[in-house]
CSV table of C-alpha atoms in Angstrom, one decimal:
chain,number,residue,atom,x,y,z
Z,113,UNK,CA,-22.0,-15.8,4.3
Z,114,UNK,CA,-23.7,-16.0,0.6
Z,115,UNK,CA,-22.1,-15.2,-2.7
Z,116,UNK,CA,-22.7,-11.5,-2.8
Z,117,UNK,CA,-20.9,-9.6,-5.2
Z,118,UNK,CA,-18.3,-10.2,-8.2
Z,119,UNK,CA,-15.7,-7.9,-9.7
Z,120,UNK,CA,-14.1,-8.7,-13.1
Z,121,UNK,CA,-10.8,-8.2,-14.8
Z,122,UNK,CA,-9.0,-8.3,-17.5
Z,123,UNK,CA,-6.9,-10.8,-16.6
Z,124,UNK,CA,-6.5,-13.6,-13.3
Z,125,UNK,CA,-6.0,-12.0,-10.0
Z,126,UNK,CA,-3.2,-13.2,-8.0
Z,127,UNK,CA,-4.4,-12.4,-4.6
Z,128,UNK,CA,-1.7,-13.5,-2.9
Z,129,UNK,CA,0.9,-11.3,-4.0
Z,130,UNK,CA,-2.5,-8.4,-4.0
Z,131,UNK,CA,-2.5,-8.9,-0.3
Z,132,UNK,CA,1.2,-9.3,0.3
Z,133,UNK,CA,2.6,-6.1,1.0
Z,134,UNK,CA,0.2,-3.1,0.3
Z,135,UNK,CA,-0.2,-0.9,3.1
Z,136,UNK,CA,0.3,-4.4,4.3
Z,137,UNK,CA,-2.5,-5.1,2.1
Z,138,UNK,CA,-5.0,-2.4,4.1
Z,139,UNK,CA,-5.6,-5.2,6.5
Z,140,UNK,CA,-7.3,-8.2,4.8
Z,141,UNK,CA,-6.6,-11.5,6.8
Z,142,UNK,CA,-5.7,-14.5,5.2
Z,143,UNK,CA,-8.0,-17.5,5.2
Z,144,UNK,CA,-8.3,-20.9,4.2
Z,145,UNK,CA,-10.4,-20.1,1.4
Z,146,UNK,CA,-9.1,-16.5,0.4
Z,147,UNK,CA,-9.0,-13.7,2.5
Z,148,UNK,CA,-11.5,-11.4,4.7
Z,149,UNK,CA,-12.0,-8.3,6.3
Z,150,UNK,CA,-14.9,-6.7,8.4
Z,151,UNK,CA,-16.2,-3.4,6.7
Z,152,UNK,CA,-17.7,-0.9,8.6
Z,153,UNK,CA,-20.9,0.6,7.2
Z,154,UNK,CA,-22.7,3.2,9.1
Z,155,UNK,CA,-20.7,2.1,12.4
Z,156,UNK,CA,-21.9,-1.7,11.7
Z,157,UNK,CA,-19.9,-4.4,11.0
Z,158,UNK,CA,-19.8,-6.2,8.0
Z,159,UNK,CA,-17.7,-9.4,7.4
Z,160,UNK,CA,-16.4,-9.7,4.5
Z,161,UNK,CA,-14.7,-12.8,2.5
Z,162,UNK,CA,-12.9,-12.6,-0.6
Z,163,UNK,CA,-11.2,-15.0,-3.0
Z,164,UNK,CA,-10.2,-15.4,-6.6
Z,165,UNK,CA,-11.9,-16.5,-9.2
Z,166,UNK,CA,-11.6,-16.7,-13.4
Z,167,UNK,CA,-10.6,-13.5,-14.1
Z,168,UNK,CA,-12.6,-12.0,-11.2
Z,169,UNK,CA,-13.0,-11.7,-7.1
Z,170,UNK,CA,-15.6,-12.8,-5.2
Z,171,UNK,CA,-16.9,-11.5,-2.3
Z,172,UNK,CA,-19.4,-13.1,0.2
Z,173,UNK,CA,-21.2,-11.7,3.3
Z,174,UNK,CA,-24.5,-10.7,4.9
Z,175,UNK,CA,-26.3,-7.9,4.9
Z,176,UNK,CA,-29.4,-6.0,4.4
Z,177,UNK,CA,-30.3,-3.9,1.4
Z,178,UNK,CA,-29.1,-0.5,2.4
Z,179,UNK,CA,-26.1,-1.7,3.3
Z,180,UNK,CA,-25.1,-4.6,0.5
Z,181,UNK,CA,-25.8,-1.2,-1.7
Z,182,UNK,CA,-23.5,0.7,0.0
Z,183,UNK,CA,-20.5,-2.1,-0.5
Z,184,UNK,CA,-21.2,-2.5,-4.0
Z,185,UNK,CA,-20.0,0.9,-3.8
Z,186,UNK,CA,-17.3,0.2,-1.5
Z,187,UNK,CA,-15.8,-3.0,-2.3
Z,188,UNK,CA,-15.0,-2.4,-6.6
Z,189,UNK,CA,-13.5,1.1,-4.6
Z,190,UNK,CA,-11.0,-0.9,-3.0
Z,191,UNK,CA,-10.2,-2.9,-5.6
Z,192,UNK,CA,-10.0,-0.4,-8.9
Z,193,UNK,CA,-7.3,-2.0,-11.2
Z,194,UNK,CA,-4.8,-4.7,-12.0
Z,195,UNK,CA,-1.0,-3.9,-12.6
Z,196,UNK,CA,-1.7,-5.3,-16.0
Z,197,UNK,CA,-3.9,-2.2,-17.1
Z,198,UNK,CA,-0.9,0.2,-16.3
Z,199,UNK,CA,1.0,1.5,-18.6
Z,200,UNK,CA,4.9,-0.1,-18.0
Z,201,UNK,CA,6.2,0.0,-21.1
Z,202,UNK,CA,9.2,2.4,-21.5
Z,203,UNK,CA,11.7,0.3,-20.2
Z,204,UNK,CA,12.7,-3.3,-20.3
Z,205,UNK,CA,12.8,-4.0,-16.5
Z,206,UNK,CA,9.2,-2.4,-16.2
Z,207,UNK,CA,7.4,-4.4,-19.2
Z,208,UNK,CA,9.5,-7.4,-16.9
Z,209,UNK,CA,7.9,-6.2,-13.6
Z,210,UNK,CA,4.6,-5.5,-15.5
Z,211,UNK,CA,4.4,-9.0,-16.9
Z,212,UNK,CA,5.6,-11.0,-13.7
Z,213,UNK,CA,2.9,-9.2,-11.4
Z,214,UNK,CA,0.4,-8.7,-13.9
Z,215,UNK,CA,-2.4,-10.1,-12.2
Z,216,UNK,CA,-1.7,-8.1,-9.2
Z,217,UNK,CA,-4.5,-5.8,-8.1
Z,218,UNK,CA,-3.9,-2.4,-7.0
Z,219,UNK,CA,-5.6,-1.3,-3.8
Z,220,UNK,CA,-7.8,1.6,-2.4
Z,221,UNK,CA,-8.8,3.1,1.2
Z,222,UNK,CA,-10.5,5.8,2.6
Z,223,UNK,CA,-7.9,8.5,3.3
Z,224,UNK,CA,-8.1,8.3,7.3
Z,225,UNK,CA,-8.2,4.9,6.9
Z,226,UNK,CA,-4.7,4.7,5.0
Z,227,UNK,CA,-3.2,7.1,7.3
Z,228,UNK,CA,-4.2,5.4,10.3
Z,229,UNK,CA,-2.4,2.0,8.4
Z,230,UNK,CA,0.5,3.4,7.1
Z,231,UNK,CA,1.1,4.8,10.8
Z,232,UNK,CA,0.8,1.7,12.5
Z,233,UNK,CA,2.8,0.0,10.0
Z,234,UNK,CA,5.9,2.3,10.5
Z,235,UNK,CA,8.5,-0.1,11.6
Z,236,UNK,CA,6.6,-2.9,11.8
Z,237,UNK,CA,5.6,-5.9,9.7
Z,238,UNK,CA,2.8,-6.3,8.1
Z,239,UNK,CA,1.5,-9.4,10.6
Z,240,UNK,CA,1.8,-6.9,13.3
Z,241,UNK,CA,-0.3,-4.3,11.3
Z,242,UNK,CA,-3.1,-7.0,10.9
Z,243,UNK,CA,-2.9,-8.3,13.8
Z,244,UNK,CA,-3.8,-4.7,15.8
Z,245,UNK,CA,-6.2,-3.4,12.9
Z,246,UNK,CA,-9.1,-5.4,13.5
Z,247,UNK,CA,-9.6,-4.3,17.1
Z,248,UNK,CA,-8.7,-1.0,16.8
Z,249,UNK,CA,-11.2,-1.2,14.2
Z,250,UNK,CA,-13.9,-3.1,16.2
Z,251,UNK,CA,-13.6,-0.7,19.4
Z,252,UNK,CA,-14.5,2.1,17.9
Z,253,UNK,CA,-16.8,0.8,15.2
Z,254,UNK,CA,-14.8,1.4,12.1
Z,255,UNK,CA,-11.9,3.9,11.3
Z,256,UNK,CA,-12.8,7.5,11.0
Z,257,UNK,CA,-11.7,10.2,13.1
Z,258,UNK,CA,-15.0,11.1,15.1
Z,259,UNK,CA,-15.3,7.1,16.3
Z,260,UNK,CA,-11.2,6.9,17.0
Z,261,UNK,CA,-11.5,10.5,19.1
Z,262,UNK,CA,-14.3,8.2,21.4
Z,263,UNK,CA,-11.4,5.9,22.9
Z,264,UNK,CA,-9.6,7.4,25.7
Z,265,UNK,CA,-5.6,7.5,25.2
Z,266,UNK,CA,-5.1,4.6,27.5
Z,267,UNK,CA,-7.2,2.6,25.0
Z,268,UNK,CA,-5.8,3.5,22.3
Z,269,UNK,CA,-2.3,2.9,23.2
Z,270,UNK,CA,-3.5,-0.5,24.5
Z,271,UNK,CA,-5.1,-1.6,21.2
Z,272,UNK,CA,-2.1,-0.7,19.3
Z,273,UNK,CA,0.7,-1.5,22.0
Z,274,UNK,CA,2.1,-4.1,19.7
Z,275,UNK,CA,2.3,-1.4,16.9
Z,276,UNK,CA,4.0,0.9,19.1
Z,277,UNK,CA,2.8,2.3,22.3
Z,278,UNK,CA,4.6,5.6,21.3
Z,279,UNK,CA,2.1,6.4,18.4
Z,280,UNK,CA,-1.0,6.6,20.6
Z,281,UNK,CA,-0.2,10.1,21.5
Z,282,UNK,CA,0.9,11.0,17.9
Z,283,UNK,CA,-2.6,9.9,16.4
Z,284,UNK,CA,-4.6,11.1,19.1
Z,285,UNK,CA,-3.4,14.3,18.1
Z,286,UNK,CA,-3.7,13.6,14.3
Z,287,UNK,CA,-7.5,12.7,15.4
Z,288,UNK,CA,-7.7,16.5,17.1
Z,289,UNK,CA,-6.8,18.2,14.5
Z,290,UNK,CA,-8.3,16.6,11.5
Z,291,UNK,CA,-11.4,16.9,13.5
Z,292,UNK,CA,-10.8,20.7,14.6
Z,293,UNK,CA,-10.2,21.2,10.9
Z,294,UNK,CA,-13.5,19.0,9.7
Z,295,UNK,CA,-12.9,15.7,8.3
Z,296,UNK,CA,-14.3,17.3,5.2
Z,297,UNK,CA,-11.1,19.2,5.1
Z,298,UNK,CA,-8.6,16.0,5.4
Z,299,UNK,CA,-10.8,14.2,2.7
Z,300,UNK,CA,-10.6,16.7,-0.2
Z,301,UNK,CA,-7.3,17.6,0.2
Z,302,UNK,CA,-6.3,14.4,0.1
Z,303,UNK,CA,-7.9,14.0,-2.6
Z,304,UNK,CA,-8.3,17.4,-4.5
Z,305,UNK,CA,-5.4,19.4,-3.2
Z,306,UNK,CA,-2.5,20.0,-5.6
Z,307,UNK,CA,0.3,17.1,-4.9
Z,308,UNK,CA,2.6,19.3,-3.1
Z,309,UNK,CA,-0.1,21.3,-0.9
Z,310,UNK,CA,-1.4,17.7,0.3
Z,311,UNK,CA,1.9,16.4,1.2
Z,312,UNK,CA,2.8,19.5,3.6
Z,313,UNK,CA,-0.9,19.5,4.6
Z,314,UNK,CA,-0.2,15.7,6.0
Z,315,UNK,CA,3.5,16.3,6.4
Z,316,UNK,CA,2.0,18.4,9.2
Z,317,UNK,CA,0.5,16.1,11.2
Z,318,UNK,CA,2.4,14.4,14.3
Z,319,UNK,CA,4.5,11.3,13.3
Z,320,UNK,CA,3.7,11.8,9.6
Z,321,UNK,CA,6.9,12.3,7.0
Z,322,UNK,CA,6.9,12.1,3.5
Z,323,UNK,CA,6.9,8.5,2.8
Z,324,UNK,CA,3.8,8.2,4.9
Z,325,UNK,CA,2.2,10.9,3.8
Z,326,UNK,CA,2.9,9.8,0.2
Z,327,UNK,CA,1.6,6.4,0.3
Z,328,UNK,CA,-1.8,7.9,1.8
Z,329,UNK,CA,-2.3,10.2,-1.0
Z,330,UNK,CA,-1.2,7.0,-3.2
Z,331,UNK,CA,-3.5,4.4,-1.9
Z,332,UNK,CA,-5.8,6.9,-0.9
Z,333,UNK,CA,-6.4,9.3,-4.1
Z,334,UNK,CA,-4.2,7.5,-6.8
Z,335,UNK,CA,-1.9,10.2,-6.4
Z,336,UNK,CA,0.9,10.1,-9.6
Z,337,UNK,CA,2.8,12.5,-9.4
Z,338,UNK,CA,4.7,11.0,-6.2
Z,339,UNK,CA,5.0,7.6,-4.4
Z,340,UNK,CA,7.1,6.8,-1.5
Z,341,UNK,CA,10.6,6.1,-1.1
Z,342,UNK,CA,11.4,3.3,1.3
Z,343,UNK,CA,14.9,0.8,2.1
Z,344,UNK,CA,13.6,-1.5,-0.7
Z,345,UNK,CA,12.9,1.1,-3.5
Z,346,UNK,CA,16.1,3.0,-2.4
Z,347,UNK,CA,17.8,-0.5,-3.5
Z,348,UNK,CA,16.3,-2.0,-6.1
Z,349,UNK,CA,15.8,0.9,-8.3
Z,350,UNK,CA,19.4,1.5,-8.0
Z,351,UNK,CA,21.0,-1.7,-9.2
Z,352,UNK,CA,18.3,-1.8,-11.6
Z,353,UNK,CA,20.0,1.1,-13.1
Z,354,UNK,CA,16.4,2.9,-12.7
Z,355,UNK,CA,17.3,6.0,-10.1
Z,356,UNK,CA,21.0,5.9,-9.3
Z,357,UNK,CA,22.1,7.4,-6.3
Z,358,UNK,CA,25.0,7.2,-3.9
Z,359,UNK,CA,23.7,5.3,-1.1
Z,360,UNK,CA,22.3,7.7,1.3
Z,361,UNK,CA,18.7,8.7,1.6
Z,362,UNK,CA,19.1,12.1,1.9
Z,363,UNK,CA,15.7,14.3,0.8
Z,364,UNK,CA,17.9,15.7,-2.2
Z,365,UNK,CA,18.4,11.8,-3.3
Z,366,UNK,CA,15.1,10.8,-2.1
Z,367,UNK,CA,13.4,13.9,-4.7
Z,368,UNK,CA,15.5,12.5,-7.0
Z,369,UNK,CA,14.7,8.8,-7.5
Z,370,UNK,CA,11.2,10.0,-7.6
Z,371,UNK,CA,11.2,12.2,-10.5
Z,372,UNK,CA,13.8,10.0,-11.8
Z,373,UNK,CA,11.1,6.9,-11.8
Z,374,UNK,CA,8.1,9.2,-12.9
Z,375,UNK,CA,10.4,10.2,-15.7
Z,376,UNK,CA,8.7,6.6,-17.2
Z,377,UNK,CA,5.3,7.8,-16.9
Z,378,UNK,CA,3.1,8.5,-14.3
Z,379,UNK,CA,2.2,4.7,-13.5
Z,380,UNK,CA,5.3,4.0,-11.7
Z,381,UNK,CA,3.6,6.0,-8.6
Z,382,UNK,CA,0.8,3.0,-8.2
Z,383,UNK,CA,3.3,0.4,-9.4
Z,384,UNK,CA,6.0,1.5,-6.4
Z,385,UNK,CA,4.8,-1.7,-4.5
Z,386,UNK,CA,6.7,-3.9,-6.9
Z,387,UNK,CA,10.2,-2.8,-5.9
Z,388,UNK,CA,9.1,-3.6,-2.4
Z,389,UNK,CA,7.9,-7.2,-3.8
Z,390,UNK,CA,11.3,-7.8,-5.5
Z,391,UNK,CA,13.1,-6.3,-2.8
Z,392,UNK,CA,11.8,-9.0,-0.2
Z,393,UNK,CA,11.9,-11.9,-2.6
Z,394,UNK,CA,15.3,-11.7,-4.5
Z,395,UNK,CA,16.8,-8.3,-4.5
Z,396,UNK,CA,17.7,-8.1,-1.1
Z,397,UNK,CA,20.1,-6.0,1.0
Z,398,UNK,CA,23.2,-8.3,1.8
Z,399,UNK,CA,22.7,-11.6,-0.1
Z,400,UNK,CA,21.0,-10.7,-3.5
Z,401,UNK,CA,19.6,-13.8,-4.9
Z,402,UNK,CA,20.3,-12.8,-8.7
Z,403,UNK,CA,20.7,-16.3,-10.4
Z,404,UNK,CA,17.0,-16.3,-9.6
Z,405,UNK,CA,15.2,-13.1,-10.1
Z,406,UNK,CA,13.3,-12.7,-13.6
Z,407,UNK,CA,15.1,-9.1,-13.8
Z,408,UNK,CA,18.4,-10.7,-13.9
Z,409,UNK,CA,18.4,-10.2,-17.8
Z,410,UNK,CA,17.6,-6.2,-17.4
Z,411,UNK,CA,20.0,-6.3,-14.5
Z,412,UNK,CA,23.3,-4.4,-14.4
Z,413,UNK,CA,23.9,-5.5,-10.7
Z,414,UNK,CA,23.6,-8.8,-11.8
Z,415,UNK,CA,25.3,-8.3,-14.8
Z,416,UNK,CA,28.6,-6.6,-12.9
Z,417,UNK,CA,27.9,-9.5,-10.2
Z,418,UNK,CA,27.9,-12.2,-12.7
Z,419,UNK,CA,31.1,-11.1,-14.6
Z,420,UNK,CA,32.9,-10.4,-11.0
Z,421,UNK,CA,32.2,-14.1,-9.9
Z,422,UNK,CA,33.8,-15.3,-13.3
Z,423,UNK,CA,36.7,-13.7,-13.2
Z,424,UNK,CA,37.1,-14.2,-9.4
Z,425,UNK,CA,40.2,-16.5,-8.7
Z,426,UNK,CA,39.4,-20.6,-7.8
């Protein structure tokens, strides 16, 4: 592959946490070197690799002129801005989360794309999610609903059996309707359509609730005036003292942590990723590692759990 293309920032990429958990990371593989994917342009595959440089990505890979002008389009798309451009400043644990992850670069995908992610990575981990993408991908040359609608169901559910056999059906239905509709339809209202009118549009959809229909229209259109609500936001923003709640996700709770958190400003719906990060790495569900988690000072979790292990008896 040649040096191809270079994107800029304002501040140095740290790809690895980039590509850790977002949508699990819309599908980039890791390599040696950095990470690749293969982009489809026009039906034709394009590999890509990717890897960081100073203050910047670079991206190498082949291709002719039509279609190395059509991923200079593409590729800055998917990559549109860094956690350190948002503005996190209203409250000490998100100028804390801002400045630990700053390099972090927030991600983009074609709407179908996202939604055909975020389903496959419903209750399953991200190595599962790129380890099914790529064929998927490759068998019907690319992700959009007119090549996906080409595979018969037992294909399908074979490609993402790993993913969940059970979801072939679900998306093969999806496929119908978005294409009985128009995929011009599914496009601009996920990216046009009042919040509210895009979430029951995709709400719709077989095997689509809100969280996955949030983090489309989130990774997808930038959406701000929602994000998604999974077990490690439900947690963290909680003992962070950020949305309170009283331990069940119920949809009235679930409404609430959101407008609770967008109460900060309307950044916290691309910066939802980081409670997931914080969540996995520290902050988790039975063991919480607060002695070394850089929120510990913004804490009151850690506050109540440091004062309850001092006073406990020896």
């Amino acid at each position: 592959m040649r040096p191809a293309l270079t994107i800029y920032f304002s501040c140095q990429p740290d790809l690895a946490a980039t590509m850790d958990i977002q949508i699990p990371a819309l599908a980039w593989q890791p390599t040696t070197a950095g990470y690749s994917r293969t982009v489809y342009v026009d039906g034709r595959a394009v590999p890509v690799e990717v890897r960081e440089g100073d203050k910047s990505l670079h991206f190498a890979y082949d291709a002719d002129p039509a279609r190395d002008a059509a991923l200079r389009g593409l590729l800055p798309a998917m990559f549109p801005a860094m956690v350190a451009d948002l503005a996190l400043r209203t409250h000490p644990v998100l100028l804390a989360l801002r400045q630990q992850y700053a390099g972090v670069i927030l991600m983009r995908a074609d709407p179908f794309e996202a939604l055909v992610l975020t389903v496959l990575s419903q209750n399953r981990s991200g190595e599962t999610v790129r380890a099914v993408f790529p064929g998927l991908a490759a068998a019907a040359g690319g992700i959009a609903p007119a090549r996906l609608a080409s595979l018969d169901l037992g294909t399908l559910t074979r490609l993402i059996r790993s993913a969940g056999p059970y979801k072939a059906p679900r998306l093969a239905d999806t496929i119908r309707r978005i294409l009985d509709d128009g995929p011009d339809v599914f496009d601009k209202t996920v990216r046009e359509a009042p919040t509210e009118q895009a979430l029951a549009y995709l709400e719709a959809l077989p095997g689509v609730a809100h969280k996955t229909a949030a983090c489309v229209l989130v990774f997808a259109a930038g959406t701000r005036t929602t994000l998604p609500v999974d077990t490690h936001l439900f947690r963290v923003a909680d003992r962070l003292g950020l949305a309170r709640h009283d331990g069940r996700l119920t949809t009235t709770t679930r409404n609430a942590i959101i407008a609770s958190l967008l109460d900060y400003g309307p950044d916290l719906a691309p910066a939802h990723f980081l409670f997931l990060l914080v969540g996995r790495s520290t902050c988790t569900a039975a063991a919480p590692r607060c002695g070394a988690c850089f929120l510990r000072p913004h804490c009151p979790h850690a506050t109540q759990a440091t004062r309850q292990s001092a006073g406990a008896p020896r």
